Coordinates of C-alpha atoms and ligand atoms in Angstrom, one line a residue:
X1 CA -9.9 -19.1 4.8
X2 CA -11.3 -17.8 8.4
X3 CA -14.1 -14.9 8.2
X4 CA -11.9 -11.8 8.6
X5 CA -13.4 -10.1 12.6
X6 CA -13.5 -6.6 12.9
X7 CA -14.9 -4.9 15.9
X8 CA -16.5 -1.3 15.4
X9 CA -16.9 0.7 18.3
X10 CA -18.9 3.9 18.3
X11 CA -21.2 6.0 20.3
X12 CA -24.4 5.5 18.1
X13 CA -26.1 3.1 15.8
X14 CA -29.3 2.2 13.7
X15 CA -31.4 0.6 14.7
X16 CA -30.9 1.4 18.4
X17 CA -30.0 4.8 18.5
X18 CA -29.4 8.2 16.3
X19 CA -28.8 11.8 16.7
X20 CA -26.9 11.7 13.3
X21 CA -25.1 10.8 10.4
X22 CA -23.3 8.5 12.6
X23 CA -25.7 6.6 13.8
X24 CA -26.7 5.5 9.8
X25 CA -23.1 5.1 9.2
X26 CA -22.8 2.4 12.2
X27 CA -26.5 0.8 10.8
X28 CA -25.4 0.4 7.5
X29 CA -21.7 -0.1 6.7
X30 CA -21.4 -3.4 9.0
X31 CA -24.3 -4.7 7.4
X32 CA -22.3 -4.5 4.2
X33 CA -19.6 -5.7 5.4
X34 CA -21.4 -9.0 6.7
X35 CA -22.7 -9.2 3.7
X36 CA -19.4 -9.4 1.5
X37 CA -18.1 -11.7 4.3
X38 CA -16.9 -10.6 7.0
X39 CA -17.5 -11.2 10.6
X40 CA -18.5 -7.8 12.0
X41 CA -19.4 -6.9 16.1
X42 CA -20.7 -3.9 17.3
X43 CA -20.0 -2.0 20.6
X44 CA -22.3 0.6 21.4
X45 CA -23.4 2.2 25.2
X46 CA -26.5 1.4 26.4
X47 CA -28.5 4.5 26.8
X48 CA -31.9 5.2 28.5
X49 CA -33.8 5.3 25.2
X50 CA -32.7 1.8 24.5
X51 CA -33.1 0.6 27.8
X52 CA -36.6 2.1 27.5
X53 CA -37.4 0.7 24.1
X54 CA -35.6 -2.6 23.5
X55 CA -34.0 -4.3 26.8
X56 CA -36.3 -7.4 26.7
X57 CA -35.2 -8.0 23.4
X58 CA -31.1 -8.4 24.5
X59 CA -29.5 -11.4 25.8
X60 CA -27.3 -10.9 28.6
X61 CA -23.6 -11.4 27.9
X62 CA -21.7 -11.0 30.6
X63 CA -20.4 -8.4 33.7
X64 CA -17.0 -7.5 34.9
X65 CA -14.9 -4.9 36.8
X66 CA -13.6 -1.9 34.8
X67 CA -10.7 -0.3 36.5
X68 CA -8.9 2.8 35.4
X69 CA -7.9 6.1 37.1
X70 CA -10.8 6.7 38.8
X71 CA -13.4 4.6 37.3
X72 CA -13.7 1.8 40.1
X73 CA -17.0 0.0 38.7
X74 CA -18.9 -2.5 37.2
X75 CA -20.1 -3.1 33.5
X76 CA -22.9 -5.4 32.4
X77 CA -23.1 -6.7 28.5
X78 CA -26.3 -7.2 26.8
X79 CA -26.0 -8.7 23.0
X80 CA -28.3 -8.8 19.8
X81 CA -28.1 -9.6 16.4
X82 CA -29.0 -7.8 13.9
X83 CA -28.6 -8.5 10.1
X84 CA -26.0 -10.9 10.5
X85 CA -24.1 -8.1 12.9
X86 CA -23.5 -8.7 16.8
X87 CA -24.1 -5.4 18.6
X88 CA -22.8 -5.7 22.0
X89 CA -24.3 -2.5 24.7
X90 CA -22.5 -2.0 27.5
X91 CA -24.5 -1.1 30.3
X92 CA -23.8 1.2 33.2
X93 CA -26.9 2.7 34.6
X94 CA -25.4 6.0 36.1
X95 CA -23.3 6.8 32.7
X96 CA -25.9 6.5 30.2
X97 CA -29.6 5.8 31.6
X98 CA -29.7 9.9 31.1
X99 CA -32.3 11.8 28.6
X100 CA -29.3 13.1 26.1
X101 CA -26.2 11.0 24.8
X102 CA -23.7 13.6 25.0
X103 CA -23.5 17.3 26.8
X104 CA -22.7 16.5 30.0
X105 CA -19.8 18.0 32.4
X106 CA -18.6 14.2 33.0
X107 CA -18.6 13.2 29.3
X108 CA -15.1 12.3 29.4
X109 CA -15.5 9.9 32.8
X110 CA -18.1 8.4 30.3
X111 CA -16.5 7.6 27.1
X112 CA -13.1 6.6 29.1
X113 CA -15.4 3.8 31.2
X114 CA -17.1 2.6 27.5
X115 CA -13.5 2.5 25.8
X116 CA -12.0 0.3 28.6
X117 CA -15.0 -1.5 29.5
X118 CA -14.8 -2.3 25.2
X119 CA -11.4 -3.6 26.0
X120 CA -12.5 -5.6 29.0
X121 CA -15.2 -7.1 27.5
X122 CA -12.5 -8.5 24.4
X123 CA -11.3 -10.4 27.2
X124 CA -14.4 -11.1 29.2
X125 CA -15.4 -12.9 25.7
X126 CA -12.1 -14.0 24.9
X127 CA -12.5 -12.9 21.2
X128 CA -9.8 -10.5 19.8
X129 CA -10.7 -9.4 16.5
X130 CA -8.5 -8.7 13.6
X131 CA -9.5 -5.4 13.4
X132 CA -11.0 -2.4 16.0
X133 CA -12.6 -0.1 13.5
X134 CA -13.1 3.2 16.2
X135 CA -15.4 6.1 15.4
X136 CA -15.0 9.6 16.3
X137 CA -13.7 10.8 19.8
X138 CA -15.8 8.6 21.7
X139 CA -14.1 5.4 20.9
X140 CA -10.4 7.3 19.4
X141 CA -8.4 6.3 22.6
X142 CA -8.9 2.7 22.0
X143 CA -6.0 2.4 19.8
X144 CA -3.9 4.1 22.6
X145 CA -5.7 1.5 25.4
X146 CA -4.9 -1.2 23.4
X147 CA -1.2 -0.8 22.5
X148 CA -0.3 1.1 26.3
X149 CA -2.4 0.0 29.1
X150 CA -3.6 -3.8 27.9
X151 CA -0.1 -4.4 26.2
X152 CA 0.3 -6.6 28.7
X153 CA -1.4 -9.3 26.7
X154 CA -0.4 -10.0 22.9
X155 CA -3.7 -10.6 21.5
X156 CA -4.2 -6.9 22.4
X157 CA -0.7 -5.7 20.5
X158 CA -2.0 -7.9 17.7
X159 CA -5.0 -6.3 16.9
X160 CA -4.9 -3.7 14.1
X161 CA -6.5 -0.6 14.1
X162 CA -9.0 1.5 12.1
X163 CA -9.9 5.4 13.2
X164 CA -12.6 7.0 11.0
X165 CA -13.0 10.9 11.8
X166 CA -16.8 11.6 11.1
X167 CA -16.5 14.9 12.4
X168 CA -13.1 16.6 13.3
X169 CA -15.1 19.8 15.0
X170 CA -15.8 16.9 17.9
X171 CA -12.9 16.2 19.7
X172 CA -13.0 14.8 22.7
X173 CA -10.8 18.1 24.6
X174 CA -10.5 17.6 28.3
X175 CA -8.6 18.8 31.3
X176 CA -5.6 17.2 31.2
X177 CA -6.5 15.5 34.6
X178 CA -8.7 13.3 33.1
X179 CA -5.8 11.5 31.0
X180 CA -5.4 9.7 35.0
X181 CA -9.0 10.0 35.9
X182 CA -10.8 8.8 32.5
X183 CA -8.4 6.6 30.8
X184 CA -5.8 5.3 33.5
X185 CA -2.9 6.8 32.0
X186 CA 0.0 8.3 33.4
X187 CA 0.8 12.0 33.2
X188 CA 4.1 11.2 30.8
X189 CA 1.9 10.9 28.1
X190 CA 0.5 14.7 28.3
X191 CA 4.2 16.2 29.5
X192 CA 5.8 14.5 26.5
X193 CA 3.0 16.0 24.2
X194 CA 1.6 12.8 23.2
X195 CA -2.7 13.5 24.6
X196 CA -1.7 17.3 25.1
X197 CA -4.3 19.8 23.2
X198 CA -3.6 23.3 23.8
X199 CA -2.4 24.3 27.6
X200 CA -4.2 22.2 30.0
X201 CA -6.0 19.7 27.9
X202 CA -5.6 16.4 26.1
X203 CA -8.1 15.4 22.9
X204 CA -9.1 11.9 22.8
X205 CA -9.5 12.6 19.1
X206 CA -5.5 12.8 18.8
X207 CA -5.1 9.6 20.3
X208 CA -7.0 8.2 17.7
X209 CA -5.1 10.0 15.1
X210 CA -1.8 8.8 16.5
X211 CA -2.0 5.5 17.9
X212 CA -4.1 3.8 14.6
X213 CA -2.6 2.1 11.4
X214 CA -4.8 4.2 9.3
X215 CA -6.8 7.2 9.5
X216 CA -10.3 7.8 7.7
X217 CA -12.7 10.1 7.0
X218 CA -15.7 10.6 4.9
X219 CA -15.0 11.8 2.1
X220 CA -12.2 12.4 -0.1
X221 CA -12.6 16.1 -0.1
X222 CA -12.6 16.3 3.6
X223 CA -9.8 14.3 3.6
X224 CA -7.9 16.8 2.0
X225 CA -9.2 19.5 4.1
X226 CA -8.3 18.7 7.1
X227 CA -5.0 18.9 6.3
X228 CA -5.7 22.7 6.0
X229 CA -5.7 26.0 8.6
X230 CA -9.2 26.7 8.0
X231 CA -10.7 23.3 8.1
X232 CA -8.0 21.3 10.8
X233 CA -10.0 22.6 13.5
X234 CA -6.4 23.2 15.2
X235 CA -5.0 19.2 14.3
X236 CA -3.7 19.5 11.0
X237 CA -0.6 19.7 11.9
X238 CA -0.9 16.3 14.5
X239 CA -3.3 14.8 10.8
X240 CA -0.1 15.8 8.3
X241 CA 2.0 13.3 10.5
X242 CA -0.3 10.9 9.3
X243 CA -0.8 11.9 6.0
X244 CA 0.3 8.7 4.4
X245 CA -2.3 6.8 6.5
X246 CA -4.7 9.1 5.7
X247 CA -8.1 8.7 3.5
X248 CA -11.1 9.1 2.5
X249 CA -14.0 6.8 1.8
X250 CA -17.3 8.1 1.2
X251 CA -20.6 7.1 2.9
X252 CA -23.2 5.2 1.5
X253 CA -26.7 4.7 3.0
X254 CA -29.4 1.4 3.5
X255 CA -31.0 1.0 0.6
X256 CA -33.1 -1.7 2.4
X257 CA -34.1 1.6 5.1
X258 CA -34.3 4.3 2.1
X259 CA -36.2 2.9 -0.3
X260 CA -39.2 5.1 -2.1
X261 CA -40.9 1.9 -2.9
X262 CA -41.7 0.6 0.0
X263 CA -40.6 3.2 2.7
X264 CA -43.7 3.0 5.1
X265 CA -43.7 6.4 6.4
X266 CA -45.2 7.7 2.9
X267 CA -48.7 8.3 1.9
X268 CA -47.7 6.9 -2.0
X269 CA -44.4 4.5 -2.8
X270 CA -42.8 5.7 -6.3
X271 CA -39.8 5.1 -8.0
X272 CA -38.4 6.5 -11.1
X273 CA -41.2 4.2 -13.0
X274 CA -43.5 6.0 -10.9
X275 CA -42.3 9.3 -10.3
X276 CA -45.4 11.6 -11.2
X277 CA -46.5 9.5 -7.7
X278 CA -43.9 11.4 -5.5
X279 CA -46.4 14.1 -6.5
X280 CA -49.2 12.6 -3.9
X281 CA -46.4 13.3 -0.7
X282 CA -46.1 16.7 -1.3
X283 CA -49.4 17.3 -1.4
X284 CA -49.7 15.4 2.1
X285 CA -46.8 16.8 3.4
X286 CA -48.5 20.7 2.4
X287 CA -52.2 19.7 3.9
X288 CA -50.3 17.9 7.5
X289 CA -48.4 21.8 7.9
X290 CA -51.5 23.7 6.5
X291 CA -49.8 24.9 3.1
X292 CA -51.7 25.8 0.6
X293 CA -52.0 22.5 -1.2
X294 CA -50.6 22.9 -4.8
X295 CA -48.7 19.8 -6.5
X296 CA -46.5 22.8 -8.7
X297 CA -45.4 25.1 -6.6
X298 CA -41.6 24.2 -5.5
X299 CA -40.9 22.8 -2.5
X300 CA -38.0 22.8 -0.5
X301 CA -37.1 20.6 2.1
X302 CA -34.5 20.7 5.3
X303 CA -33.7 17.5 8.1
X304 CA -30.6 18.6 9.6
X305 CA -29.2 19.4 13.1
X306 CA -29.6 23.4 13.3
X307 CA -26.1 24.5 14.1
X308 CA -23.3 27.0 12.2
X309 CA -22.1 24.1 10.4
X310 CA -24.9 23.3 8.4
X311 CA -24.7 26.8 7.0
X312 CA -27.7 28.0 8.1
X313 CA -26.3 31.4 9.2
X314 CA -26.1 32.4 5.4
X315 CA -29.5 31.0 4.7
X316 CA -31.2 33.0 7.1
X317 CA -29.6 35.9 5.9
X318 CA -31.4 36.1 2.5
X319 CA -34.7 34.0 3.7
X320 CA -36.6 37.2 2.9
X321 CA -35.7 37.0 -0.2
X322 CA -35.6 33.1 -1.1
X323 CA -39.3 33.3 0.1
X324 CA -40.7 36.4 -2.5
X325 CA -40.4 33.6 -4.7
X326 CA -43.4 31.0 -5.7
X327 CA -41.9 28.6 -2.9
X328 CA -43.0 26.3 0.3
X329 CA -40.3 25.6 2.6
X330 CA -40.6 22.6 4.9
X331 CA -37.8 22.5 7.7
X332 CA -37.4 19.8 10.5
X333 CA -34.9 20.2 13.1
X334 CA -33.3 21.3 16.4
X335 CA -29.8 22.9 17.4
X336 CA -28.8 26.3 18.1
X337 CA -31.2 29.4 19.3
X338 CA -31.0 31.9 16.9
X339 CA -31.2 29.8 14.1
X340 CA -34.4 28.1 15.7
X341 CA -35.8 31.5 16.6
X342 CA -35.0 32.7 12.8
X343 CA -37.4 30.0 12.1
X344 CA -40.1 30.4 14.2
X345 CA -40.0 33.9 12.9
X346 CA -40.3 33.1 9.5
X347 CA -42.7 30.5 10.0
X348 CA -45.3 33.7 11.5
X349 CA -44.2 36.0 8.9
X350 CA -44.8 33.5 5.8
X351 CA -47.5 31.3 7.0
X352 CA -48.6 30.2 3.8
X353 CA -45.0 29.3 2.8
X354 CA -43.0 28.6 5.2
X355 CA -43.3 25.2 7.9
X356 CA -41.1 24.5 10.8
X357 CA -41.2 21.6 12.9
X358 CA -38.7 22.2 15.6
X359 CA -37.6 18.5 16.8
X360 CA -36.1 15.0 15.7
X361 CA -39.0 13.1 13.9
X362 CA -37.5 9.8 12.2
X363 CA -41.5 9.2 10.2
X364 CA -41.8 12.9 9.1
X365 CA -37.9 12.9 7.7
X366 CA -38.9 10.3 5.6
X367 CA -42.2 12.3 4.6
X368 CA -39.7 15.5 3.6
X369 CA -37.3 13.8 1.7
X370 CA -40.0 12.0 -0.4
X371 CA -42.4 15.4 -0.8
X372 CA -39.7 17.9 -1.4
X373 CA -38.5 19.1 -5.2
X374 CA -35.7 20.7 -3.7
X375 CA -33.3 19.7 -0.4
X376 CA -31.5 22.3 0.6
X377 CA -27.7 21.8 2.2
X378 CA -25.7 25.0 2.6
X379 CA -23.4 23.6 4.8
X380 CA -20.1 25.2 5.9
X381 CA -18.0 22.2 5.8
X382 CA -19.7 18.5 5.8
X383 CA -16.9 15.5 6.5
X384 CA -19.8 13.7 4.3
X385 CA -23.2 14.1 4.4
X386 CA -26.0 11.4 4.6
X387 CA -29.3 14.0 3.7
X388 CA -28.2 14.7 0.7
X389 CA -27.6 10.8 -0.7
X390 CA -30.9 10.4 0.8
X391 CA -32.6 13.0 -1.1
X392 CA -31.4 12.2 -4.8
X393 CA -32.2 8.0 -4.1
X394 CA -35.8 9.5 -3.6
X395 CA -35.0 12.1 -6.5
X396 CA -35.1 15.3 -4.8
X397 CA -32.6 17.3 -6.1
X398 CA -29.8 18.9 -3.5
X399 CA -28.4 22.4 -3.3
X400 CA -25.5 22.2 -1.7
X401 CA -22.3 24.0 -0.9
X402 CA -19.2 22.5 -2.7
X403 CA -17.7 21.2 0.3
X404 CA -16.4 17.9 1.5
X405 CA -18.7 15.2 0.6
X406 CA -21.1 17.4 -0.4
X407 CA -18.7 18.0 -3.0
X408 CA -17.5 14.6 -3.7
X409 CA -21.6 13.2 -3.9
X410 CA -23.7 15.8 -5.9
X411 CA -22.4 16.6 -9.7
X412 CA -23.9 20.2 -10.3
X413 CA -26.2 20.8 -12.8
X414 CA -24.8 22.2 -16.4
X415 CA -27.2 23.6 -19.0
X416 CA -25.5 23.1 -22.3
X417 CA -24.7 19.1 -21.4
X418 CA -27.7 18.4 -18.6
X419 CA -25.5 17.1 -16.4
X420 CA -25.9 16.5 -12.9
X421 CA -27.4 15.5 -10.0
X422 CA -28.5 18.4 -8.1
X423 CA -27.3 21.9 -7.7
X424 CA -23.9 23.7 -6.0
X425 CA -22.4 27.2 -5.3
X426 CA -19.1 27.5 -4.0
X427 CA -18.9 30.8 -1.9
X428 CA -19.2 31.4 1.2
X429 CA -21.8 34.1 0.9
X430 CA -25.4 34.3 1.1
X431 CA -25.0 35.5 -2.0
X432 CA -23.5 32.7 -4.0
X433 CA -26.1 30.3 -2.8
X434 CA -29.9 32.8 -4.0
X435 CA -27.8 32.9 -7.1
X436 CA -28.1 28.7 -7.0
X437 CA -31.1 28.8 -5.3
X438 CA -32.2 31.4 -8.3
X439 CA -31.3 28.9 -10.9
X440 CA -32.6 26.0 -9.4
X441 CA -36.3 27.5 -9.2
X442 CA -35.7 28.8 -12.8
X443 CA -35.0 25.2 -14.1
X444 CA -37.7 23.7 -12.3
X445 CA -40.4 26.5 -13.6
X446 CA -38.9 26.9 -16.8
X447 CA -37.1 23.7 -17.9
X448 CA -38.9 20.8 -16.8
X449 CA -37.3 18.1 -19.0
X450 CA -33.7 19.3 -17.9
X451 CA -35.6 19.1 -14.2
X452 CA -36.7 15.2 -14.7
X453 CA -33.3 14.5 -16.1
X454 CA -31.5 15.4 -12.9
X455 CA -33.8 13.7 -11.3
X456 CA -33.2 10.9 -13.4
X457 CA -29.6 11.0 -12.8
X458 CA -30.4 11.6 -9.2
X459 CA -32.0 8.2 -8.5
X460 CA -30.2 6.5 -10.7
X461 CA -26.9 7.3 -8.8
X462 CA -25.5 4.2 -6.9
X463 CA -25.0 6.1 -3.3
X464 CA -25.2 2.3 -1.7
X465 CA -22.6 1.3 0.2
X466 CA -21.5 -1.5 -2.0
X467 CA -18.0 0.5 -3.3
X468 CA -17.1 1.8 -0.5
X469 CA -17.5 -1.3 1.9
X470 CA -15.0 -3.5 -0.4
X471 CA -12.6 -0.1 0.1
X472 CA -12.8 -0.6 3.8
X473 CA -12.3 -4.2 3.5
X474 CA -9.1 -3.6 1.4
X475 CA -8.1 -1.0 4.2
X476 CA -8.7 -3.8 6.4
X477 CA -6.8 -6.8 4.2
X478 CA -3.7 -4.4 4.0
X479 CA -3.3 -3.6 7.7
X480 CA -4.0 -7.7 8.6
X481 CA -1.4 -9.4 6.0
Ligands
ADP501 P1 -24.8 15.1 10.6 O1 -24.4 13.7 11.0 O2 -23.7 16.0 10.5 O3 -25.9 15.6 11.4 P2 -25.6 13.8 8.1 O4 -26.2 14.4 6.8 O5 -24.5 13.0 7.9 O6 -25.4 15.0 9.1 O7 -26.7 12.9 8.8 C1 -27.9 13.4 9.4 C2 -28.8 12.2 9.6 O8 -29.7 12.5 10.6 C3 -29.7 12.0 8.3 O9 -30.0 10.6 8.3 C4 -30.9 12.8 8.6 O10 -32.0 12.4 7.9 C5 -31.0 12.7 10.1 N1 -31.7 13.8 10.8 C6 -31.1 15.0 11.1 N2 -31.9 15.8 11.7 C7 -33.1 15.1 11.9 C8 -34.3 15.4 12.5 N3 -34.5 16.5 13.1 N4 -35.2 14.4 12.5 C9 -35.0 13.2 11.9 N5 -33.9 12.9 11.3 C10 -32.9 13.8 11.3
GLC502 C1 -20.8 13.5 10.9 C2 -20.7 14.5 9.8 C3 -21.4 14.2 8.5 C4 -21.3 12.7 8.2 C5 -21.6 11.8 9.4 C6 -21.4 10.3 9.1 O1 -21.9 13.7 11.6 O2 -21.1 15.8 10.2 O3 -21.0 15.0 7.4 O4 -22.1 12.3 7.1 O5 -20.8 12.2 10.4 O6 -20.1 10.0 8.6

């Protein structure tokens, strides 16, 4: 039997490049996939970072014209492989040789020349995989591409097609212009309502939703609500057209990257054999932010993007009060003003308590997750959610909001059975989560064997990517028979 091909497209990856969950999920699952036996190729952008960091180490592929609309230009193709996975980066200097990946006033120019110059380089290669497994609005038009504007060849109406939604607040919405200028296409397709998005604007992200076999997301939970008003983010009504090609599969993460035994970045490896040697990070993690350095006192850990989402908002509104308690926060992260300003305040106000490192630090996220007792999650709503498998494989016990696959991944903790795996609320007040945040200090203080049980539990949860890899490849084996 041939190795089944499936082609992921996506805007970030591990090891290359990561501003997020995304980037682990595009590092990880492939690698999986290989491993269970399939033949799995990567296409990712080449941005200046990489260029920067590992351009010697690609082998040139190939170059070609990509024509659409208005993109009149060239594409080069650099390869490498990693793990038994081909990434392919697609180069175009003035696109994405830039300081940020995403932010910028031509965004849509950009991801329209990466989408077709995806589908040019499928012929460039001459391979045309089984499958095009798209990620989030970056790569969502593909399907459309694919089945509309390189219909002219069969092997491109052959190909099936897999759209995962990592994040339905990211859409892809553009002037409606750019359906001609970005992507080729004629103007029929927003006047007949097919790419239109509100007055005046088409979303790549509906394309995806429209135009693939099936529709994932993240998690089961999320699945569900984005079929709803208050988490659609204005497409649930475009998703429940789908519904029957709708699901959810659950991240995992790299066991071989996130691995307390021999992660690099800490001062002491542990495991559950070991665990009174987690002890040691903390007490390195306190003296590197100038904490008083006590190996009892709870300490409570944040990596996360800084934005509304991550439910932050409702943290900072009873911070005062989380911190009368015998704590240590540690927080590392960047995203919205105010939230970072809240910070810096805090961290001047409670300097014996409180630690904020405002920035993207891959070595010192390691050093939090491995230090912390407690990782803290609030979120909003969370499509998955990678921090939070992280934290329980190195037994650090989440508090998290019961949403999406925060919901789906950490099994609250239950006094009478010692259940769990970590900690939830389920309001959306500040509220609900010191009450949490109340019993989670009380456990640790007062209840220390129901504490190492859920940590326990925690690490001995399989959050590898092992399940939910053989549900894509069924996903896959359906679409292809
Ligand atoms: P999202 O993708 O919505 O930001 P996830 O929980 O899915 O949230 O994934 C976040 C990933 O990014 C995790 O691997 C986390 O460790 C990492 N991360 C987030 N912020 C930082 C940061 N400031 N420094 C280092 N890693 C970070
Ligand atoms: C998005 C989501 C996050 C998810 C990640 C990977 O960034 O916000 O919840 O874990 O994608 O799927």
């Amino acid at each position: 039997m041939t190795k089944k091909t499936v082609l992921f497209v996506a805007s970030e990856g591990l090891p290359f490049i990561k501003t997020g969950g995304l980037a682990d999920v595009i590092g990880s699952l492939p690698k999986e996939l290989v491993h269970q036996g399939l033949d799995v190729r990567v296409v990712l952008p080449l941005y200046l970072k990489m260029a920067i960091n590992n351009h010697d180490d690609f082998d040139y592929m190939a170059s070609f014209d990509v024509r659409a609309g208005d993109i009149q230009t060239m594409a080069n193709v650099y390869s490498q492989v990693v793990d038994g996975v081909t990434f392919y980066f697609i180069e175009h200097r003035q696109y994405f040789e830039r300081e940020e990946l995403y932010g910028y006033d031509d965004d849509a120019m950009r991801f329209g020349f990466f989408q077709h110059a995806t589908c040019r380089l499928l012929e460039a290669l001459n391979f045309f995989p089984d499958v095009i497994h798209s990620h989030d609005w970056h790569a969502a038009a593909i399907p459309f591409l694919c089945r509309t504007f390189y219909s002219y060849r069969d092997e491109f109406r052959s190909i099936k097609h897999v759209f995962t939604i990592h994040n339905l607040a990211f859409q892809g919405i553009f002037n409606e212009r750019y359906l001609w200028s970005a992507l080729g296409m004629d103007h029929g397709y927003y006047r007949d309502g097919t790419a239109r998005f509100y007055d005046d604007c088409i979303s790549f992200m509906k394309l995806g939703i429209l135009y693939a076999d099936k529709v994932t997301t993240v998690s089961e939970t999320y699945a569900q609500e984005i079929l709803t008003e208050e988490f659609g983010e204005n497409m649930q009504h475009v998703l429940e057209l789908r519904r029957h090609d709708l699901l959810g599969i659950v991240n995992g993460i790299d066991y071989d990257t996130w691995n307390s035994k021999n992660d690099h970045y800490l001062v002491k490896n542990y495991d559950l054999a070991s665990i009174s040697d987690k002890k040691a990070n903390k007490l390195a993690l306190q003296a590197q932010f100038g904490l008083p350095q006590d190996e009892n006192v709870i300490l409570v850990g944040i990596v996360s993007r800084l934005t509304w989402q991550k439910g932050f908002y409702l943290m900072t509104e009873v911070l005062s009060h989380l911190l009368q308690a015998h704590v240590q926060f540690v927080i590392l992260g960047n995203g919205e003003e105010d939230i970072e300003n809240a910070f810096h305040h805090f961290k001047s106000a409670y300097p014996e308590k409180f630690a904020f490192y405002r920035g993207y630090n891959e070595p010192l996220a390691h050093q939090i997750y491995a230090a912390s007792d407690l990782f803290l999650m609030p979120s909003m709503f969370e499509p998955c959610g990678i921090s939070q498998l992280i934290s329980m494989h190195y037994g650090t016990l989440p508090l998290v909001r019961e949403t999406g696959g925060l919901r789906d991944t950490v099994r609250p903790y239950h006094m009478e059975s010692k259940e769990g795996t970590g900690f939830s609320f389920g309001g959306k007040d500040a509220f609900s989560m010191k009450q949490v945040y109340d019993l989670a200090l009380e456990t640790y203080y007062e209840r220390p064997d129901d504490w190492q049980k859920l940590v326990e539990q925690a690490m001995n949860l399989d959050v590898s990517w092992t399940a939910s890899a053989n549900r894509y490849i069924h996903l896959y084996q359906e679409i292809t028979q």
